[in-house]
PDB file of C-alpha atoms in Angstrom:
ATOM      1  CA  UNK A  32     -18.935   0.774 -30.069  1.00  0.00           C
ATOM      2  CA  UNK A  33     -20.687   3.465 -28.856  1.00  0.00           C
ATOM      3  CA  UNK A  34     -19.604   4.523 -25.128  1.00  0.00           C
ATOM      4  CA  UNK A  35     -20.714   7.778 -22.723  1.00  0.00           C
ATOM      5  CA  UNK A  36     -20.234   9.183 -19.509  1.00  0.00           C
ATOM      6  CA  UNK A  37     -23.598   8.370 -17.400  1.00  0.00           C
ATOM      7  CA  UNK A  38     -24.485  10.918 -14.660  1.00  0.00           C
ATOM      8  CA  UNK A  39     -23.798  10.006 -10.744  1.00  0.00           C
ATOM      9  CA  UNK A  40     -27.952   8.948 -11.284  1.00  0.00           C
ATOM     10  CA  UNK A  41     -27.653   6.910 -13.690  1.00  0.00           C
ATOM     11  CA  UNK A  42     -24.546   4.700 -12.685  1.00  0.00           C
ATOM     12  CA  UNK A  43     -26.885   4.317  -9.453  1.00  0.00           C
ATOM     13  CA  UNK A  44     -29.504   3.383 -11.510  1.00  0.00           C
ATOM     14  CA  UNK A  45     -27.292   0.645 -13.343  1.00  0.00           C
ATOM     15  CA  UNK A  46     -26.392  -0.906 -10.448  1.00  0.00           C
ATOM     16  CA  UNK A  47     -29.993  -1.758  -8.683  1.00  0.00           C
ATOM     17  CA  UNK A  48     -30.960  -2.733 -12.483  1.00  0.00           C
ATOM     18  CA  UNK A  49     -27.943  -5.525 -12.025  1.00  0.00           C
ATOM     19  CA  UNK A  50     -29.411  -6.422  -9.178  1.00  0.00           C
ATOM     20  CA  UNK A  51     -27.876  -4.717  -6.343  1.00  0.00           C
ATOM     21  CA  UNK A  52     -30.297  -3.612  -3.741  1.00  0.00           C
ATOM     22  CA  UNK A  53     -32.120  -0.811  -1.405  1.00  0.00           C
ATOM     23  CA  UNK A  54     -30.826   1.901  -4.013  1.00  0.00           C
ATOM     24  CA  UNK A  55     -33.700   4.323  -3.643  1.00  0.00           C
ATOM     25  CA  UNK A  56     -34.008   5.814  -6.689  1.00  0.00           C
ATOM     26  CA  UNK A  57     -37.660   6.468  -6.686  1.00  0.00           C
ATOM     27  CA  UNK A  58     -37.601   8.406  -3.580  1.00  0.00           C
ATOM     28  CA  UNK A  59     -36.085  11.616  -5.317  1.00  0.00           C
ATOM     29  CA  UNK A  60     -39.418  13.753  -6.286  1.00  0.00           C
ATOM     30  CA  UNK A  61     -41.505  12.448  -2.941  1.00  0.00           C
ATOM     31  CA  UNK A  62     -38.615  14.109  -1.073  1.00  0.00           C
ATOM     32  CA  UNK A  63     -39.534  17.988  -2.394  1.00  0.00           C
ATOM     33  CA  UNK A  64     -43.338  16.840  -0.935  1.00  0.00           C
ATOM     34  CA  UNK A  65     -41.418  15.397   2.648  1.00  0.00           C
ATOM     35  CA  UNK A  66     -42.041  12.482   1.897  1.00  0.00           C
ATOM     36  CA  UNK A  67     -39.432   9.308   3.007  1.00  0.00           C
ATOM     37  CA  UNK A  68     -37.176  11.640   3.946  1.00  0.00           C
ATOM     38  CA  UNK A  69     -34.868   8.812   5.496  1.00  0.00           C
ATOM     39  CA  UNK A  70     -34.825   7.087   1.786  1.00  0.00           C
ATOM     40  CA  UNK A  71     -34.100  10.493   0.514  1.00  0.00           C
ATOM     41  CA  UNK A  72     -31.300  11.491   2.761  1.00  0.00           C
ATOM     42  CA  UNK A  73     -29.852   7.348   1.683  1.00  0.00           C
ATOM     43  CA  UNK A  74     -29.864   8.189  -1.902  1.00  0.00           C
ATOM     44  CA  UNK A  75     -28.099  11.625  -1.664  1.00  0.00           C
ATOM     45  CA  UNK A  76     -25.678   9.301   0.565  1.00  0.00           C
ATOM     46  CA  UNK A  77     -25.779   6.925  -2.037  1.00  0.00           C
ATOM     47  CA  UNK A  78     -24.726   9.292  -4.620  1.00  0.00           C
ATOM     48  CA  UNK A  79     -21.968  10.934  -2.386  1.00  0.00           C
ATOM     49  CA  UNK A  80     -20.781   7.481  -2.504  1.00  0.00           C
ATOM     50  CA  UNK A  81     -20.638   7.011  -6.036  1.00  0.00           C
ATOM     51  CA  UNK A  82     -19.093  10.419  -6.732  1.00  0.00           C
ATOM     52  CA  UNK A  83     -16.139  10.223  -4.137  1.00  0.00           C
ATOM     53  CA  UNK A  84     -15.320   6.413  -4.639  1.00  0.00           C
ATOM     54  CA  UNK A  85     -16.585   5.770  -8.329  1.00  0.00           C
ATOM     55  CA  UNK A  86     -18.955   3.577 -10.266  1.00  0.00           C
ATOM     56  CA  UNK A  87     -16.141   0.376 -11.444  1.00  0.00           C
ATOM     57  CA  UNK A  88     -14.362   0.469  -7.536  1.00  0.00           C
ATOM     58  CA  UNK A  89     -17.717  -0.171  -6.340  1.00  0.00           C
ATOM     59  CA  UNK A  90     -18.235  -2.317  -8.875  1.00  0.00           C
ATOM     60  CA  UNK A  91     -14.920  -4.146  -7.942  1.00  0.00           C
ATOM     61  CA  UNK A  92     -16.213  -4.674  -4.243  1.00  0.00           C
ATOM     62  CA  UNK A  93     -19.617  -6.414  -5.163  1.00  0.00           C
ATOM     63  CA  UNK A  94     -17.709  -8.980  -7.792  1.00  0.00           C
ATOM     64  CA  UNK A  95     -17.678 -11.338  -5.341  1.00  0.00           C
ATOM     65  CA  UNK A  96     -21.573 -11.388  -5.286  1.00  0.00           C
ATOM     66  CA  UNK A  97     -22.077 -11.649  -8.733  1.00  0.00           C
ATOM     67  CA  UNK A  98     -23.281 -14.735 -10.293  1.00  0.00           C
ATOM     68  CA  UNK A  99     -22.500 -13.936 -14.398  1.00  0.00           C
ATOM     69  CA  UNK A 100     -26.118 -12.299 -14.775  1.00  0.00           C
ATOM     70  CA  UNK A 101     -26.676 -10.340 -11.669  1.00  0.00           C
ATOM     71  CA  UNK A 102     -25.445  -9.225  -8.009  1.00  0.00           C
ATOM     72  CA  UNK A 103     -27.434 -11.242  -5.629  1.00  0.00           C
ATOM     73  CA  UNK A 104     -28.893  -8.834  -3.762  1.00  0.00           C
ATOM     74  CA  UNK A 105     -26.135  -7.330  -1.437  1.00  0.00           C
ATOM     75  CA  UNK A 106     -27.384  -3.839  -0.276  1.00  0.00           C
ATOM     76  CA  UNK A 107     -25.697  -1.055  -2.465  1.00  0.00           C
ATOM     77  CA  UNK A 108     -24.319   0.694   1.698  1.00  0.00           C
ATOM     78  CA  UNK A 109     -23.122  -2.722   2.228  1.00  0.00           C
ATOM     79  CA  UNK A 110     -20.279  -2.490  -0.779  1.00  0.00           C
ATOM     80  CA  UNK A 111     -19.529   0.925  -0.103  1.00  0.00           C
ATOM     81  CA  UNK A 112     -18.670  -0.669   4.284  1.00  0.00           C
ATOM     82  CA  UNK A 113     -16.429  -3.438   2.537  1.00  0.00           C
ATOM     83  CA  UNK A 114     -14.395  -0.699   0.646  1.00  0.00           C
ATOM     84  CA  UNK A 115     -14.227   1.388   3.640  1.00  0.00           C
ATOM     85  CA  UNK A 116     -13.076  -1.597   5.879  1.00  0.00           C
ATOM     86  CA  UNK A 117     -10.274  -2.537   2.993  1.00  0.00           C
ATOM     87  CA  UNK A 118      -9.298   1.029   2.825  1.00  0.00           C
ATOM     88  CA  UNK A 119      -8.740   1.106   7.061  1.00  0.00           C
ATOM     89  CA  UNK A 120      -7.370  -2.180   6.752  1.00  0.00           C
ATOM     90  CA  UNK A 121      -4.585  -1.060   4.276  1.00  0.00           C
ATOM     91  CA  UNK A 122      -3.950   1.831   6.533  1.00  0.00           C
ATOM     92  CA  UNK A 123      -3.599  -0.070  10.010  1.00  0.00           C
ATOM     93  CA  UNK A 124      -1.570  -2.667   8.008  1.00  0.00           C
ATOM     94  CA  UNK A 125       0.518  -0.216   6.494  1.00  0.00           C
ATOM     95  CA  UNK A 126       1.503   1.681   9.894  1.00  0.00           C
ATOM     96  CA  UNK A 127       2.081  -1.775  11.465  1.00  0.00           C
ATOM     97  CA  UNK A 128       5.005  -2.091   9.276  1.00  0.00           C
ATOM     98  CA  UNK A 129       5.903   0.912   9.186  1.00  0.00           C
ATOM     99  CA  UNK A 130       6.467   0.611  13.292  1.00  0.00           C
ATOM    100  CA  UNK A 131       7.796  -2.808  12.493  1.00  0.00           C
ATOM    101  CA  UNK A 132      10.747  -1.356  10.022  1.00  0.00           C
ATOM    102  CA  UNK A 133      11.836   1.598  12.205  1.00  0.00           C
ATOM    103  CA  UNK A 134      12.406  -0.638  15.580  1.00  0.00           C
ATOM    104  CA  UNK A 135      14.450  -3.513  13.475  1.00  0.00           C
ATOM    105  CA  UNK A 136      16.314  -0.610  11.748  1.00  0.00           C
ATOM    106  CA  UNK A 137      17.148   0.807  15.312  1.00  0.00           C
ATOM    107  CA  UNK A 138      18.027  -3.100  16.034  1.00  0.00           C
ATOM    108  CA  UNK A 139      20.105  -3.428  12.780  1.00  0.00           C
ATOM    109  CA  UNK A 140      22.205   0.012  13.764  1.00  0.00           C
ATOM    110  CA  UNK A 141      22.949  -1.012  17.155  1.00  0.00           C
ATOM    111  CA  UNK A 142      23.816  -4.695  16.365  1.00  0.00           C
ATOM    112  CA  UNK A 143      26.421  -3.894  13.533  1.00  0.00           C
ATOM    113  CA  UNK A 144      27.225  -0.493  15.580  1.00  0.00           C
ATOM    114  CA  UNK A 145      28.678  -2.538  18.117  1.00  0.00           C
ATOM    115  CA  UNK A 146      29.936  -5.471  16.223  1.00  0.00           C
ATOM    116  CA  UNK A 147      31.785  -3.273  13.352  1.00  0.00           C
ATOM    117  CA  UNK A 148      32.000   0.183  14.154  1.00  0.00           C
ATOM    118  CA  UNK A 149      30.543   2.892  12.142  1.00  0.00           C
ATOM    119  CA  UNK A 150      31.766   1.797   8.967  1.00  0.00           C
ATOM    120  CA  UNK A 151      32.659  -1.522   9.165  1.00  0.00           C
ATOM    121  CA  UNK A 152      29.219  -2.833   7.870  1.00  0.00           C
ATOM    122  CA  UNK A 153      30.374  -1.852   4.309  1.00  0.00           C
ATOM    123  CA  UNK A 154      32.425  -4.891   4.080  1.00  0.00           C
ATOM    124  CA  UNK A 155      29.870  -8.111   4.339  1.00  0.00           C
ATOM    125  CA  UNK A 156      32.829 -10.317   5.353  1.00  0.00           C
ATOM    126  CA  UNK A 157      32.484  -8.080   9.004  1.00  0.00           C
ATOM    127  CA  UNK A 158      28.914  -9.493   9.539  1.00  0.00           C
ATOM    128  CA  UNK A 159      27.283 -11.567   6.544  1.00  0.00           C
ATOM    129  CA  UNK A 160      27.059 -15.432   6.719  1.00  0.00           C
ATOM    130  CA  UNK A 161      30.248 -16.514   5.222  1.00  0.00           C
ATOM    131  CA  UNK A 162      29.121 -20.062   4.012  1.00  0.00           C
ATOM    132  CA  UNK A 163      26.688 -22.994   4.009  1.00  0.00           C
ATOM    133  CA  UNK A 164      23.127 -22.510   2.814  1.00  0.00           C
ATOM    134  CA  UNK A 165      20.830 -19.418   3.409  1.00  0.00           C
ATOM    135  CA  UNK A 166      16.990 -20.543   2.586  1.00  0.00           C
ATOM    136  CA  UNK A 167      16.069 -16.642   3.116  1.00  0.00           C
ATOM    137  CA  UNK A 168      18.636 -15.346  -0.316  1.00  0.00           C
ATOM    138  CA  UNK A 169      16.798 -18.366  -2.594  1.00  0.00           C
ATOM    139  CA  UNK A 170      15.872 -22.346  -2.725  1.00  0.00           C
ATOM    140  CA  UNK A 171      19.134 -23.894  -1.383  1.00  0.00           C
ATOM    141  CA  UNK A 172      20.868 -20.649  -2.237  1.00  0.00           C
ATOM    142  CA  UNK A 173      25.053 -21.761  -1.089  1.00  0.00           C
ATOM    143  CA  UNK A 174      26.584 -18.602   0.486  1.00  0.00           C
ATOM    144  CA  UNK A 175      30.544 -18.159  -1.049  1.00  0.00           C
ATOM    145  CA  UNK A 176      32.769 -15.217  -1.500  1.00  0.00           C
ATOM    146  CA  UNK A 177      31.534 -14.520  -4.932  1.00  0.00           C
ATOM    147  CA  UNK A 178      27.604 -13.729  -4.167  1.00  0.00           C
ATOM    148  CA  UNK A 179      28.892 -11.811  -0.957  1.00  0.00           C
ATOM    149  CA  UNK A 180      30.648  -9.996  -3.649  1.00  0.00           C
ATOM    150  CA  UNK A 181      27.647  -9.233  -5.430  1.00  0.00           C
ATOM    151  CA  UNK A 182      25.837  -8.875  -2.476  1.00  0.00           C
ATOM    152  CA  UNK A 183      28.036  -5.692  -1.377  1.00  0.00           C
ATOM    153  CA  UNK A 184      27.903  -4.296  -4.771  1.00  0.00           C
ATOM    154  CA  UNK A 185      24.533  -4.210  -4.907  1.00  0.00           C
ATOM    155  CA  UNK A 186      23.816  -2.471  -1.806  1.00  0.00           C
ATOM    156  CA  UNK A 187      26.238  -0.410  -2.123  1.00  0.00           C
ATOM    157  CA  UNK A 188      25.279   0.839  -5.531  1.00  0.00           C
ATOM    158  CA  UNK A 189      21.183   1.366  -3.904  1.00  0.00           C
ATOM    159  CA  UNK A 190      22.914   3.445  -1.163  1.00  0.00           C
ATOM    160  CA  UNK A 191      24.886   5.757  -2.928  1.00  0.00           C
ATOM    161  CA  UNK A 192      22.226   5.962  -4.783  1.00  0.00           C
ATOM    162  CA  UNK A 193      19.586   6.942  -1.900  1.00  0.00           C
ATOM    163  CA  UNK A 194      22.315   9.389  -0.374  1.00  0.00           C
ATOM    164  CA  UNK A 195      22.318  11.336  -3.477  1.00  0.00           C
ATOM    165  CA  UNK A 196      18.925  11.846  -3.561  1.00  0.00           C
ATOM    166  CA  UNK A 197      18.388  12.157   0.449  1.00  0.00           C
ATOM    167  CA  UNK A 198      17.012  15.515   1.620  1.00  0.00           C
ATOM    168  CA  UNK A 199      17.764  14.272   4.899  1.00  0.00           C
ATOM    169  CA  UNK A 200      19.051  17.083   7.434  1.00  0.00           C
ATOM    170  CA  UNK A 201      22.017  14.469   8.515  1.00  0.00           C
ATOM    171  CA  UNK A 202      22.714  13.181   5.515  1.00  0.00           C
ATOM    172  CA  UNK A 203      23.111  16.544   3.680  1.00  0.00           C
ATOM    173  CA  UNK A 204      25.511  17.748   6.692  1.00  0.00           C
ATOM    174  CA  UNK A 205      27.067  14.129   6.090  1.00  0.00           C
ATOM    175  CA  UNK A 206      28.219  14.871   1.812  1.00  0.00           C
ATOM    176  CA  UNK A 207      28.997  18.481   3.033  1.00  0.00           C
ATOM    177  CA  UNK A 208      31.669  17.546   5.703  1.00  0.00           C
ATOM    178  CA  UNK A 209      33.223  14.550   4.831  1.00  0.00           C
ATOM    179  CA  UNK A 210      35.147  12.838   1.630  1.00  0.00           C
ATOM    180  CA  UNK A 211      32.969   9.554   2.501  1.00  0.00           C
ATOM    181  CA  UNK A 212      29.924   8.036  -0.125  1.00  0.00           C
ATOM    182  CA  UNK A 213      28.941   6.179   2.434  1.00  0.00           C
ATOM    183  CA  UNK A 214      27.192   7.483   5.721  1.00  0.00           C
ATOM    184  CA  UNK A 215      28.040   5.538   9.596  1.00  0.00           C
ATOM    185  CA  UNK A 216      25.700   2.806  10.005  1.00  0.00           C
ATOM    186  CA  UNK A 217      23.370   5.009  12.263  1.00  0.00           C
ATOM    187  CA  UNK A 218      22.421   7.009   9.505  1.00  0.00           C
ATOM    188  CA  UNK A 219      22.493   4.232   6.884  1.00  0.00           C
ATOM    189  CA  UNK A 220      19.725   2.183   8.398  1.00  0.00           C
ATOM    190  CA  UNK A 221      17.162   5.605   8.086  1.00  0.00           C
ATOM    191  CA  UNK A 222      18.087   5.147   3.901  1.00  0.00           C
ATOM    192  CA  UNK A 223      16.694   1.300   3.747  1.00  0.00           C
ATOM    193  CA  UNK A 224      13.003   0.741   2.575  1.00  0.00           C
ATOM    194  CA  UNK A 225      11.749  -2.324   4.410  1.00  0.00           C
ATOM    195  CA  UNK A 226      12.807  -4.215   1.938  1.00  0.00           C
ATOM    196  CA  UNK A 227      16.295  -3.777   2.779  1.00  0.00           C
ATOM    197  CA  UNK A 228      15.969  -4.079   5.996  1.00  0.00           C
ATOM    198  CA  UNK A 229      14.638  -7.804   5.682  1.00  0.00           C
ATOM    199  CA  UNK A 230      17.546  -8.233   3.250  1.00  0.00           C
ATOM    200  CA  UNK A 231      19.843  -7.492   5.903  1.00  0.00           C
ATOM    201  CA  UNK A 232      18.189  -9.327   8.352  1.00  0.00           C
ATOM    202  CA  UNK A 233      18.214 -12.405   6.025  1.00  0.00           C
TER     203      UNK A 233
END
């Protein structure tokens, strides 16, 4: 199978041959005369568009329009809005939970801060549930001493881990001035991803 890299051009062309439409591909030479210089200045846009986001993402965003044969019709600027709109979207979402994680880590630290001291959230018996059924760790998953166990071990394994690596200003003063793997629970809850925040929450 034969298979070639098609200029910006004619991946545009492509597209309004599969049906996608108001590409303005014939408005190229009437633009040196000054001639449709709106559809002119839309195809240069149109080509920015292909360059800087690519033919098979834009591609991606009009699937939803396409019937097996062809795209029915959604305007080429159209696609390129929808990408732009997922691409905020991520970002909003993404700094939504980003504020979400750093208030319940501040709620974690001062919750087992008070309850256990700076340390004492290293054993689970100080603050975990001790028994009965917790929905949140599995499907009827039954809370005992033995996946506490493994519980602890596990996070403490991920934290040593993420200590080593931190270059965190408080952390590195933290391994420099003290025998202890484990940092106070202040600075612990800036090492969890928001995954392990939830954990602990759960």
């Amino acid at each position: 199978m034969n298979i070639w890299q098609l200029s910006y051009e004619q991946q545009l062309a492509l597209l309004k041959l599969r049906g996608i439409a108001e590409i303005n591909l014939n408005y190229v030479e009437l633009s040196k005369l000054r001639l449709n210089k709106t559809r002119y200045l839309s195809y240069q846009r149109q080509l920015r568009s292909i360059e800087s986001i690519g033919y098979y993402v834009i591609k991606e965003y009009a699937n939803p329009f396409y019937n097996g044969k062809r795209y029915n019709g959604i305007k080429f600027d159209d696609i390129v809005n929808r990408y732009f709109y997922d691409k905020h979207l991520k970002q909003h979402v993404l700094q939504a939970i980003e504020t979400i994680e750093v208030a319940l880590n501040a709620k974690i630290a001062h919750i087992l801060g008070n309850r256990c001291g700076a340390f004492g959230y290293l054993d689970f018996n100080n603050w975990c549930q001790l028994s009965g059924i917790n929905g949140y760790l599995g499907k009827n998953k039954k809370v005992n001493k033995y996946l506490l166990q493994d519980e602890e071990l596990r996070f403490k394994k991920k934290l040593a881990n993420a200590v080593r690596k931190s270059s965190n200003p408080d952390i590195i003063d933290f391994i420099g001035t003290t025998q202890n793997i484990y940092p106070s629970v202040w600075l612990m809850v800036g090492m969890l991803d928001f995954g392990g925040s939830v954990r602990i929450l759960s």
